[in-house]
Amino acid sequence: MLHCSPIPKLYKSIIEDVIEGVRELFAEEGVEEQVLKDLKQLWETKVMQSKATEGFFRHSHRSPQFTLQLPHNFHRILQASAASLVIPAGRGFPHFTAADLGASRAGATLTLPSGIAYPVHVPAGVTLQTASGHLYKVNMPVMVTQASGDANILHHPVQQIFQTLGQPPVLQANVASVTQVNPSSAQAAAETLQPQETAVQQTMVFQSNVMEEKHLENSANATLVQQPSVSQQQLATSAVLNQHADSTEKSQDSCLHTTVFTPESSEGFPPTESLANNSTSVLLDVEGQLDIEPQESVQQHMSDDIIELIIAGNSLDDNAVLKDSMASSDKVERMEQMESNLRSEKDICSDIEGIIQLDGTGDVSPKEEIPHTNDEEENEFIGIIESEDLKVLEDEEDDDEECDSISNTESSSSAGGDEEPEIDVVEEDPLNSGDDVSEQDTPDLFDTDNVIVCQYDKIHRSKNKWKFYLKDGVMSFEGKDHVFAKAIGDAEW
Amino acid sequence: PLTPMTPITPVTPASESSGIVPQLQNIVSTVNLACKLDLKNIALHARNAEYNPKRFAAVIMRIREPRTTALIFSSGKMVCTGAKSEEQSRLAARKYARVVQKLGFPAKFLDFKIQNMVGSCDVRFPIRLEGLVLTHHMWKSDYEPELFPGLIYRMVKPRIVLLIFVSGKVVLTGAKERSEIYEAFENIYPILKGFKKAS
């Protein structure tokens, strides 16, 4: 399991704090909220592009497991808000229409990123997308609460229907589909899939008062429970899983992996079909998919735990069609055609290799402290500054001094009285003849290399031995950012 | 490490030459760049530059060849220390001036002057400092072993200060010219021989 880097979280929290801080100011100035959102977008995009952090949108690999409890009172169907909501990892769930959830036997276990604040109300019609890319359309309002972090999923009797769309090239360990049944049908489908590796915990377990429960387990420990019969309606195949084919390729954290299950698509199962019919096919599909290896790399990506909630329109059938997107998330269609932050970030992630970084590490940041350069390099100086800042003495004032200059002209004293600029040139040692002097100074600008910006407790030097006691800083080392609260260094110059 | 240079002043045949040549260890020189300098700018753009205005009002810059340190003040005046010879000191000072010039300041190289030279050598025999101070005390020598283990001998001509240690090591400082160092040592050597510790 990879060690979780604290930097993405730190940066995210910084971004959040700043945005929140200026929100009021923006409002006072009459600037639209959208501008603030755009600003935040741009900022995060830039951070991701700079590749300075890893896993910018990845949270702890180990996602806590929480339980989605379906209201046993299926009568209520919450109105899904029309807006699409996308919840990238690390952000709190946006307000949803609060689901009025009562205790219910139905519970689904869905692993959400640690950044998600629990409990979460998921209204009906929401499509959940896990970091692994699985999309689950939630037709039933659910309440997500945080359960113990047990990766192993409980097997709850669930009814689930999920249809897979095609065969995604890579199946992620956790494939879960949530099927929501019309409350009136009093059947909820839930499916629990367990990731092959505990590291990825994205399983949804729906408990429902289902007539029939079935558990499917494959090697991946996934359990599929299918509801044998579903009454009329909206079966929603809530499991729409998108899976990025390249999820396994990329180790970029921000990449999302989604497996797409399209209930009503290629499988040709209309959502309204009876569950029984669907279940079989789904079962097969799922099994097929589950056989596909989720591998460790995938696991890691899945742990990105980005969940997107897309609140579809009221029509449950229409939504949740998410295609299996291969290399780019561009193909993923939003129900509302609303581009999520997450999506854009995924795009960026996909395209990140093609992005030429125009800024970021190329910047010459003002050195607040000693720049962290290679010790052994020969460097005399750097850069050329604007001459605007210079104050230059008047030449006339130098006349007397030039008379005494070391250049050995005895006539200088007599010539000095003339105060003519030409004489000055003769008398002083022209430095330009010193062009050869500075040759070693030819500075190779290594400013773009590793830089540390921090505060210092003490800097000490003995001859050419330096000791640094630094605190609260950020290091940019080979393009990657590292933060530290304390740093001690030794160097020889 | 420097190759020793031969003394400029010829040795008088009457007195026995010590055969020992003091080695120059440090040269301090000053030069006027003749333009006002923005120290913050220099510190931000130059390599190997220190600047703590609260502690000291000058930029401290270092170069490796010759290995020297320069103090650069906002008035445009500069102090160069650490060189082992006059020529090296001048070369280093020019390099610093070049650095400042490349940063955009119209630096010149005026009034280069060596302000102090330090040399050291070893007479290779232990010295009875107590005896020396008895005969040469008053204004010529200070010896307070509890304060400092070396005897401080202030020679009048040339005007050089010598630090003489029991081990026989001698440090000479205060010279404006190399010849002063050599002359001072030749003057003190017979005196030291007179206070050689009989072991």
XYZ file of C-alpha atoms in Angstrom:
692
model
C 0.000 0.000 0.000
C 1.341 3.297 -0.876
C 2.045 5.743 1.785
C -0.424 8.507 1.665
C 1.173 11.817 0.972
C -0.093 14.613 3.131
C 0.658 17.182 0.534
C -2.437 16.900 -1.588
C -4.572 17.214 1.466
C -2.595 20.144 2.649
C -2.823 21.887 -0.640
C -6.474 21.167 -0.877
C -7.081 22.551 2.537
C -5.090 25.613 1.628
C -7.131 26.114 -1.468
C -10.327 25.629 0.460
C -9.313 28.050 3.136
C -8.302 30.723 0.716
C -11.430 30.361 -1.345
C -13.578 30.536 1.713
C -11.677 33.486 2.937
C -12.226 35.515 -0.147
C -15.734 34.408 -0.770
C -17.177 37.243 1.201
C -14.848 39.733 -0.349
C -15.855 38.586 -3.739
C -19.472 38.916 -2.849
C -18.959 42.378 -1.518
C -17.248 43.405 -4.667
C -20.150 42.115 -6.632
C -18.196 39.373 -8.272
C -20.162 36.329 -9.141
C -19.821 33.147 -7.271
C -19.054 31.455 -10.523
C -15.891 33.444 -10.788
C -14.811 32.116 -7.452
C -15.552 28.639 -8.598
C -13.615 29.173 -11.737
C -10.742 30.470 -9.735
C -10.747 27.401 -7.625
C -10.896 25.253 -10.713
C -8.017 26.969 -12.301
C -5.998 26.709 -9.167
C -6.544 23.044 -8.758
C -5.954 22.438 -12.379
C -2.691 24.223 -12.191
C -1.549 22.323 -9.185
C -2.374 19.093 -10.883
C -0.698 20.110 -14.054
C 2.451 20.992 -12.311
C 2.648 17.435 -11.099
C 4.146 18.880 -8.016
C 2.028 16.726 -5.856
C 0.974 13.199 -6.098
C -2.461 12.097 -5.669
C -3.871 15.508 -5.625
C -7.253 14.083 -5.733
C -6.496 10.915 -4.153
C -7.187 10.351 -0.621
C -6.200 7.706 1.646
C -6.146 4.451 -0.039
C -8.018 3.038 2.696
C -11.412 4.394 2.495
C -13.672 4.040 5.323
C -16.575 2.006 4.717
C -19.873 3.306 5.438
C -23.238 2.020 5.177
C -25.898 3.247 2.983
C -29.117 2.683 4.521
C -32.046 2.626 2.391
C -35.117 3.776 3.947
C -37.286 0.889 4.453
C -40.027 3.182 3.838
C -39.875 2.945 0.219
C -42.822 4.990 -0.278
C -40.912 8.028 -0.285
C -39.076 8.920 -3.224
C -37.107 11.914 -2.891
C -37.114 14.319 -5.545
C -33.927 14.350 -7.221
C -32.663 17.714 -7.791
C -32.307 18.651 -11.310
C -28.821 19.820 -10.971
C -26.002 17.520 -11.451
C -23.673 17.460 -8.674
C -20.235 16.290 -8.887
C -18.351 15.615 -5.823
C -14.713 15.229 -6.287
C -12.774 13.558 -3.646
C -11.765 15.661 -0.802
C -14.753 17.784 -0.821
C -17.633 17.593 1.378
C -20.722 16.362 -0.138
C -22.753 19.115 -1.355
C -26.055 19.594 0.137
C -28.508 17.282 -1.208
C -32.047 17.134 -0.802
C -32.102 15.625 2.522
C -33.305 12.199 2.428
C -35.627 11.357 5.034
C -34.209 8.173 6.039
C -35.349 6.010 8.612
C -33.800 3.006 9.937
C -34.009 0.390 7.468
C -32.796 -2.980 7.060
C -31.480 -2.063 3.804
C -28.023 -0.939 3.926
C -25.470 -0.582 1.353
C -21.891 -0.304 1.978
C -20.180 2.155 -0.092
C -16.706 3.184 0.460
C -16.252 6.797 0.072
C -13.114 8.771 0.233
C -11.997 9.773 3.602
C -12.521 13.324 2.713
C -16.200 12.901 2.563
C -18.077 14.073 5.504
C -20.436 11.620 6.849
C -23.212 11.024 7.125
C -24.303 11.744 3.693
C -27.707 11.888 2.381
C -28.088 10.650 -1.039
C -31.328 11.471 -2.602
C -32.886 9.363 -5.191
C -31.767 9.639 -8.683
C -28.240 10.287 -7.717
C -25.514 8.560 -9.477
C -22.595 7.742 -7.361
C -19.311 7.290 -8.892
C -16.569 5.839 -6.942
C -12.998 6.637 -7.448
C -12.544 3.394 -9.099
C -14.908 4.683 -11.593
C -17.874 2.663 -10.790
C -21.006 4.501 -11.187
C -23.908 3.644 -9.180
C -27.129 5.166 -9.843
C -29.075 5.511 -6.784
C -32.676 5.367 -7.408
C -33.477 5.053 -3.853
C -32.658 7.718 -1.431
C -29.997 6.468 0.806
C -28.216 7.594 3.801
C -24.578 7.022 3.946
C -23.088 6.776 7.318
C -19.707 5.847 8.372
C -19.213 2.404 9.546
C -16.237 0.629 10.773
C -13.412 0.497 8.440
C -13.762 -3.074 7.823
C -12.785 -3.745 4.368
C -14.431 -6.974 4.237
C -17.840 -6.608 3.365
C -20.646 -7.942 5.024
C -22.897 -9.860 3.039
C -26.218 -8.514 3.296
C -29.061 -9.812 1.583
C -29.580 -7.477 -1.119
C -31.327 -7.241 -4.205
C -29.483 -5.770 -6.861
C -29.679 -5.231 -10.355
C -27.013 -3.972 -12.321
C -26.236 -4.221 -15.792
C -22.965 -3.777 -17.193
C -22.313 -1.976 -20.236
C -20.076 -3.865 -22.388
C -17.032 -5.328 -20.995
C -14.838 -2.775 -19.615
C -11.294 -3.597 -20.293
C -10.298 -3.358 -16.780
C -12.488 -4.226 -14.060
C -11.860 -2.712 -10.820
C -12.009 -4.734 -7.827
C -14.862 -3.018 -6.405
C -17.722 -3.123 -8.576
C -20.832 -2.283 -6.968
C -24.090 -1.455 -8.274
C -26.846 -0.018 -6.528
C -30.190 -0.579 -7.655
C -32.955 1.311 -6.383
C -36.275 0.035 -6.488
C -39.271 1.945 -6.419
C -40.214 2.272 -2.909
C -43.519 1.103 -3.639
C -42.093 -2.075 -4.736
C -40.628 -2.412 -1.413
C -37.676 -3.942 -2.751
C -34.384 -2.527 -2.850
C -31.563 -3.941 -4.594
C -28.236 -3.720 -3.260
C -25.147 -5.202 -4.298
C -22.093 -5.612 -2.472
C -18.901 -6.034 -4.118
C -15.793 -6.415 -2.340
C -12.607 -5.300 -3.749
C -10.147 -7.918 -4.201
C -7.848 -6.082 -2.078
C -8.898 -4.604 1.057
C -7.169 -1.474 0.248
C -9.909 -0.547 -1.988
C -13.073 -0.517 -0.246
C -15.791 0.429 -2.334
C -18.610 -1.728 -1.788
C -22.102 -0.947 -1.534
C -24.184 -3.027 0.513
C -27.747 -2.464 0.381
C -29.890 -3.943 2.839
C -33.308 -4.206 1.809
C -36.240 -6.075 2.599
C -35.866 -8.131 -0.322
C -37.615 -11.159 -0.999
C -34.809 -12.939 -2.378
C -31.290 -12.480 -1.755
C -28.470 -13.751 -3.499
C -24.917 -13.327 -2.951
C -22.433 -13.650 -5.531
C -18.930 -13.916 -4.762
C -16.134 -14.208 -7.034
C -12.578 -14.435 -6.335
C -12.612 -10.827 -5.714
C -14.899 -11.275 -2.917
C -17.524 -9.410 -4.577
C -20.948 -10.224 -3.745
C -23.762 -9.698 -5.957
C -27.114 -9.950 -4.778
C -29.826 -9.783 -7.123
C -33.296 -9.278 -6.575
C -35.223 -11.864 -8.209
C -38.201 -10.034 -8.903
C -38.784 -6.513 -9.081
C -41.902 -4.891 -9.400
C -42.616 -2.652 -12.065
C -40.695 0.149 -11.873
C -37.818 1.792 -11.717
C -35.359 -0.564 -11.188
C -32.794 1.427 -11.498
C -29.977 -0.006 -12.328
C -28.171 2.169 -10.413
C -25.036 0.608 -11.034
C -23.406 2.432 -13.659
C -19.873 1.871 -13.563
C -17.434 3.662 -15.522
C -14.138 2.363 -15.740
C -11.316 3.924 -17.371
C -9.335 1.573 -19.344
C -6.251 3.350 -18.609
C -6.811 3.308 -14.967
C -4.343 0.615 -14.602
C -1.881 2.330 -16.709
C -1.799 5.453 -14.893
C -0.421 5.913 -11.582
C -1.606 9.380 -11.564
C -3.768 9.758 -8.660
C -6.156 12.045 -10.087
C -7.253 9.644 -12.659
C -10.547 8.179 -12.148
C -11.445 4.737 -12.899
C -14.850 3.954 -13.627
C -16.556 0.968 -14.758
C -19.584 1.552 -16.649
C -22.590 -0.388 -16.164
C -25.310 0.751 -18.233
C -28.490 -0.686 -17.277
C -30.378 0.113 -20.194
C -27.844 0.116 -22.801
C -25.941 -2.338 -24.704
C -27.042 -5.087 -22.589
C -30.357 -4.336 -23.824
C -32.051 -4.479 -20.586
C -34.617 -1.929 -20.154
C -34.615 -0.648 -16.757
C -38.059 -1.575 -16.231
C -37.433 -5.102 -16.805
C -37.960 -7.317 -14.033
C -35.134 -7.724 -11.866
C -35.185 -11.306 -12.343
C -34.461 -10.930 -15.926
C -31.841 -8.467 -15.321
C -30.259 -10.175 -12.569
C -29.152 -13.033 -14.552
C -27.595 -11.043 -17.169
C -26.139 -8.781 -14.711
C -24.818 -11.578 -12.797
C -23.073 -12.876 -15.729
C -21.779 -9.605 -16.658
C -20.612 -8.849 -13.322
C -18.976 -12.076 -12.953
C -17.287 -11.596 -16.159
C -16.173 -8.320 -15.063
C -15.143 -9.391 -11.744
C -12.889 -11.850 -13.230
C -10.974 -9.149 -14.723
C -8.230 -8.242 -12.583
C -8.226 -5.184 -10.651
C -4.772 -4.944 -9.927
C -2.798 -3.275 -7.438
C -2.231 -0.321 -9.523
C -5.863 -0.151 -10.066
C -6.390 -0.544 -6.478
C -4.361 2.402 -5.817
C -6.247 4.412 -8.223
C -9.443 3.253 -6.958
C -8.480 4.410 -3.667
C -8.647 7.797 -5.111
C -12.104 7.536 -3.945
C -13.556 10.137 -5.914
C -17.158 9.977 -5.871
C -19.288 11.886 -8.151
C -22.778 12.389 -7.454
C -24.788 13.149 -10.328
C -28.216 13.929 -9.554
C -30.162 13.029 -12.485
C -33.412 14.275 -13.498
C -36.517 12.703 -12.383
C -36.423 10.267 -15.108
C -34.365 7.537 -13.824
C -34.309 5.717 -16.988
C -32.654 8.276 -18.942
C -29.816 8.842 -16.830
C -27.079 6.816 -15.636
C -25.836 6.125 -18.973
C -22.243 6.450 -18.654
C -20.181 5.020 -21.220
C -17.151 3.238 -20.662
C -14.514 5.701 -21.296
C -11.216 4.567 -22.245
C -8.419 6.853 -22.295
C -10.131 9.999 -21.622
C -12.918 11.024 -19.557
C -14.135 13.167 -22.291
C -16.397 10.521 -23.379
C -18.113 10.320 -20.178
C -21.312 12.030 -20.523
C -22.892 13.787 -17.808
C -26.462 13.603 -17.427
C -26.839 17.171 -17.137
C -23.990 17.846 -19.365
C -22.458 19.585 -16.567
C -18.841 19.308 -16.371
C -17.755 18.339 -13.034
C -14.681 19.479 -11.447
C -13.709 15.970 -11.181
C -14.186 15.376 -14.800
C -12.048 18.183 -15.847
C -9.471 16.969 -13.534
C -9.719 13.563 -14.995
C -9.273 14.999 -18.367
C -6.295 16.755 -17.206
C -5.057 13.632 -15.697
C -5.503 11.792 -18.887
C -3.880 14.445 -20.858
C -1.359 15.337 -18.365
C 1.418 13.814 -20.226
C 0.670 15.946 -23.152
C 0.622 19.121 -21.227
C 3.530 21.338 -21.597
C 4.083 23.105 -18.432
C 4.499 26.725 -19.040
C 4.861 27.762 -15.483
C 5.166 26.198 -12.131
C 8.605 24.900 -11.528
C 9.915 27.230 -14.131
C 9.186 30.127 -11.906
C 11.938 31.827 -10.137
C 10.424 32.276 -6.794
C 11.845 34.946 -4.620
C 14.282 33.297 -2.383
C 13.195 33.924 1.087
C 15.857 31.706 2.380
C 18.898 30.119 1.081
C 18.082 28.541 -2.205
C 18.529 24.890 -2.256
C 21.038 24.444 -4.987
C 23.540 21.799 -5.642
C 26.445 22.288 -3.455
C 29.141 21.383 -5.788
C 28.199 23.498 -8.684
C 30.406 26.309 -9.607
C 28.347 29.398 -9.451
C 29.240 32.922 -9.063
C 26.125 34.821 -9.677
C 22.948 34.949 -11.519
C 20.665 36.964 -13.506
C 20.463 40.417 -14.708
C 18.274 42.898 -13.050
C 16.501 45.851 -14.391
C 18.621 48.880 -14.395
C 15.635 50.923 -13.419
C 16.304 50.125 -9.861
C 19.777 51.380 -9.956
C 20.889 54.645 -8.604
C 24.020 55.826 -10.105
C 26.344 58.380 -8.772
C 27.038 61.364 -10.843
C 30.264 61.104 -12.680
C 31.379 64.466 -11.563
C 31.638 63.338 -8.036
C 34.124 60.746 -8.963
C 36.619 63.069 -10.415
C 38.571 63.570 -7.277
C 38.635 59.934 -6.546
C 39.797 59.143 -9.951
C 42.723 61.358 -9.445
C 43.798 59.016 -6.744
C 42.911 55.937 -8.616
C 45.380 53.205 -8.721
C 45.901 53.458 -12.364
C 49.221 55.025 -12.520
C 48.827 58.240 -14.269
C 50.595 61.071 -12.651
C 49.011 63.471 -14.955
C 45.741 62.611 -13.383
C 46.084 65.234 -10.742
C 46.450 67.920 -13.255
C 43.883 66.422 -15.503
C 41.512 65.939 -12.676
C 40.878 69.576 -12.495
C 39.314 69.476 -15.870
C 36.583 67.232 -14.705
C 36.083 65.857 -18.069
C 34.582 62.443 -18.368
C 37.165 61.314 -20.831
C 39.904 61.639 -18.320
C 38.049 59.509 -15.933
C 38.051 56.647 -18.302
C 41.763 56.794 -18.661
C 42.515 56.869 -15.025
C 40.452 54.199 -13.600
C 40.935 50.587 -14.214
C 38.288 49.736 -16.673
C 36.482 46.700 -15.513
C 35.595 45.635 -18.980
C 39.125 44.592 -19.400
C 38.115 42.481 -16.534
C 35.859 40.539 -18.813
C 38.277 37.743 -18.646
C 38.264 38.078 -14.947
C 34.798 36.933 -14.376
C 34.924 33.908 -16.497
C 34.366 31.496 -13.804
C 31.392 33.359 -12.751
C 29.605 32.245 -15.702
C 26.606 31.326 -14.021
C 24.622 28.549 -15.171
C 21.308 29.375 -13.930
C 20.136 26.493 -11.932
C 17.353 28.348 -10.390
C 14.755 26.069 -11.743
C 16.177 23.235 -9.809
C 15.245 22.255 -6.357
C 14.084 25.188 -4.363
C 13.125 25.453 -0.739
C 10.897 28.185 0.548
C 10.758 28.216 4.304
C 11.485 29.975 7.537
C 14.670 29.474 9.434
C 15.546 28.916 13.031
C 19.272 29.158 12.579
C 21.779 29.210 9.792
C 25.353 28.605 10.759
C 28.620 28.563 8.915
C 32.164 27.569 9.797
C 34.572 28.214 6.997
C 32.807 26.416 4.223
C 30.669 24.139 6.388
C 27.074 25.204 6.624
C 24.371 24.011 8.983
C 20.723 24.799 8.418
C 17.935 24.582 10.941
C 14.797 25.277 8.986
C 11.106 25.158 9.726
C 7.737 25.343 8.039
C 8.628 25.035 4.457
C 7.890 23.644 1.073
C 10.534 21.959 -1.000
C 10.266 21.520 -4.690
C 12.472 18.599 -5.403
C 12.677 17.273 -8.917
C 9.371 18.760 -9.660
C 7.628 17.253 -6.708
C 6.536 19.256 -3.750
C 7.282 18.203 -0.236
C 6.224 20.043 2.851
C 7.987 19.979 6.164
C 7.614 21.404 9.604
C 11.256 21.051 10.456
C 14.318 20.423 8.425
C 17.968 20.149 9.317
C 20.634 20.291 6.710
C 24.370 20.131 6.336
C 26.244 21.417 3.393
C 29.704 22.104 2.182
C 30.397 24.942 -0.097
C 48.017 26.162 -0.379
C 50.304 28.720 -1.818
C 53.752 28.436 -3.189
C 56.018 30.541 -1.051
C 57.344 33.648 -2.641
C 60.843 34.774 -2.172
C 61.340 37.798 0.048
C 61.736 41.105 -1.678
C 64.229 42.609 0.694
C 67.670 41.086 0.414
C 69.148 39.564 3.496
C 72.074 41.429 4.974
C 75.128 39.230 5.122
C 76.026 40.416 8.568
C 73.108 38.885 10.288
C 72.373 35.305 9.932
C 69.354 34.685 7.846
C 66.764 32.703 9.586
C 66.229 30.651 6.522
C 62.584 30.697 7.306
C 60.072 32.505 5.163
C 56.725 33.487 6.655
C 53.743 32.333 4.619
C 50.961 34.742 3.843
C 47.668 33.493 5.222
C 45.231 36.310 4.710
C 44.984 39.559 2.774
C 42.311 42.154 3.381
C 41.719 44.729 0.685
C 39.190 47.360 -0.221
C 37.941 48.784 -3.454
C 35.398 51.345 -4.462
C 32.828 50.330 -7.026
C 31.792 53.937 -7.295
C 28.095 53.489 -7.528
C 25.265 53.090 -5.105
C 24.135 49.542 -4.769
C 20.770 48.007 -4.054
C 21.799 45.307 -1.624
C 18.472 43.533 -1.583
C 18.576 43.217 -5.309
C 22.054 41.866 -5.235
C 21.220 39.369 -2.529
C 18.218 38.094 -4.447
C 19.931 37.682 -7.756
C 23.489 36.821 -6.970
C 24.607 33.372 -6.151
C 26.284 32.693 -2.846
C 25.206 35.942 -1.311
C 24.064 36.483 2.258
C 22.157 39.477 3.408
C 20.752 40.033 6.891
C 20.248 43.768 7.133
C 19.187 43.508 10.732
C 22.419 41.895 11.629
C 24.867 43.559 9.285
C 24.390 46.224 6.687
C 26.283 44.547 3.893
C 25.920 41.712 1.462
C 28.348 38.895 2.150
C 29.377 37.224 -1.048
C 31.764 34.361 -1.588
C 33.626 32.927 -4.518
C 35.582 29.727 -4.732
C 38.473 30.791 -6.887
C 40.245 32.458 -5.267
C 38.462 31.336 -2.158
C 37.515 34.657 -0.680
C 34.709 36.518 0.990
C 33.567 40.011 0.138
C 31.515 42.502 2.088
C 29.628 44.740 -0.268
C 28.053 47.880 1.078
C 25.300 49.999 -0.310
C 27.682 52.891 -0.725
C 29.473 50.899 -3.373
C 32.515 50.167 -1.254
C 33.671 46.643 -0.912
C 36.001 44.692 1.357
C 37.657 41.527 0.100
C 39.154 39.035 2.546
C 40.670 35.590 2.544
C 43.128 35.739 -0.317
C 46.607 34.315 0.129
C 48.458 36.807 -2.027
C 48.158 40.374 -3.212
C 47.481 39.386 -6.738
C 44.833 36.940 -5.723
C 43.185 39.557 -3.590
C 43.039 41.932 -6.488
C 41.759 39.258 -8.821
C 39.049 38.269 -6.392
C 38.006 41.868 -5.905
C 37.664 42.265 -9.637
C 35.550 39.169 -9.813
C 33.192 40.519 -7.234
C 33.043 43.807 -9.066
C 32.255 41.879 -12.201
C 29.429 40.095 -10.464
C 27.949 43.367 -9.359
C 28.406 44.771 -12.815
C 26.617 41.859 -14.418
C 23.735 42.381 -12.101
C 23.218 45.693 -13.804
C 25.075 48.169 -11.680
C 27.615 50.456 -13.315
C 30.423 49.217 -11.160
C 33.939 50.531 -11.517
C 37.146 49.415 -9.898
C 38.556 52.353 -8.089
C 41.180 52.678 -5.371
C 41.988 49.074 -4.871
C 44.138 49.002 -1.768
C 45.472 46.272 0.411
C 44.689 47.119 3.978
C 46.169 44.256 5.928
C 48.327 41.228 5.426
C 48.762 38.297 7.774
C 51.609 35.834 7.737
C 52.736 32.940 9.884
C 55.763 30.745 10.376
C 57.484 28.384 12.758
C 60.892 28.902 14.376
C 60.925 25.242 15.332
C 62.050 25.639 18.907
C 60.122 26.380 22.091
C 60.327 29.927 23.462
C 60.520 31.223 27.003
C 57.789 33.797 26.768
C 58.180 34.865 30.388
C 61.742 35.812 29.751
C 60.840 37.655 26.623
C 58.207 39.708 28.283
C 60.561 40.663 31.097
C 63.024 42.262 28.783
C 60.615 43.586 26.283
C 57.583 44.430 28.260
C 56.236 47.896 28.688
C 55.021 48.994 25.373
C 56.633 46.288 23.377
C 54.996 43.161 24.516
C 51.969 41.973 26.373
C 51.831 38.550 27.860
C 48.838 37.494 29.911
C 48.748 33.709 29.730
C 45.417 33.583 31.502
C 43.895 35.763 28.874
C 45.671 34.585 25.803
C 48.426 32.015 25.466
C 50.441 34.097 23.022
C 52.774 36.966 23.646
C 51.784 40.109 21.747
C 54.874 41.868 20.457
C 54.364 45.267 18.889
C 57.345 45.988 16.728
C 57.973 49.628 15.983
C 59.831 49.291 12.768
C 58.260 48.033 10.730
C 55.024 48.589 12.443
C 53.932 45.030 12.788
C 52.245 43.088 15.548
C 53.561 39.611 16.236
C 51.867 36.840 18.190
C 54.527 34.595 19.642
C 53.651 31.223 21.150
C 55.480 28.845 23.389
C 55.505 26.262 20.660
C 57.605 28.499 18.486
C 54.871 29.438 16.103
C 54.713 33.100 15.150
C 51.914 35.096 13.567
C 52.629 38.457 11.970
C 49.925 40.937 11.138
C 49.277 44.594 10.351
C 51.378 44.791 7.239
C 50.447 46.792 4.215
C 53.170 45.204 2.197
C 54.680 41.777 2.025
C 58.136 43.130 2.732
C 57.033 44.364 6.112
C 56.181 40.832 7.122
C 59.536 39.501 6.078
C 61.378 42.342 7.687
C 59.530 41.951 10.954
C 60.301 38.289 11.110
C 63.942 38.799 10.405
C 63.994 41.300 13.232
C 62.371 39.045 15.783
C 64.175 35.862 14.914
C 67.454 36.646 16.720
C 65.509 37.779 19.752
C 63.561 34.598 19.850
C 66.688 32.577 19.505
C 67.895 34.279 22.621
C 64.924 32.966 24.538
C 64.973 29.494 23.266
C 63.829 27.087 25.895
C 66.519 24.710 26.884
C 64.780 21.372 26.968
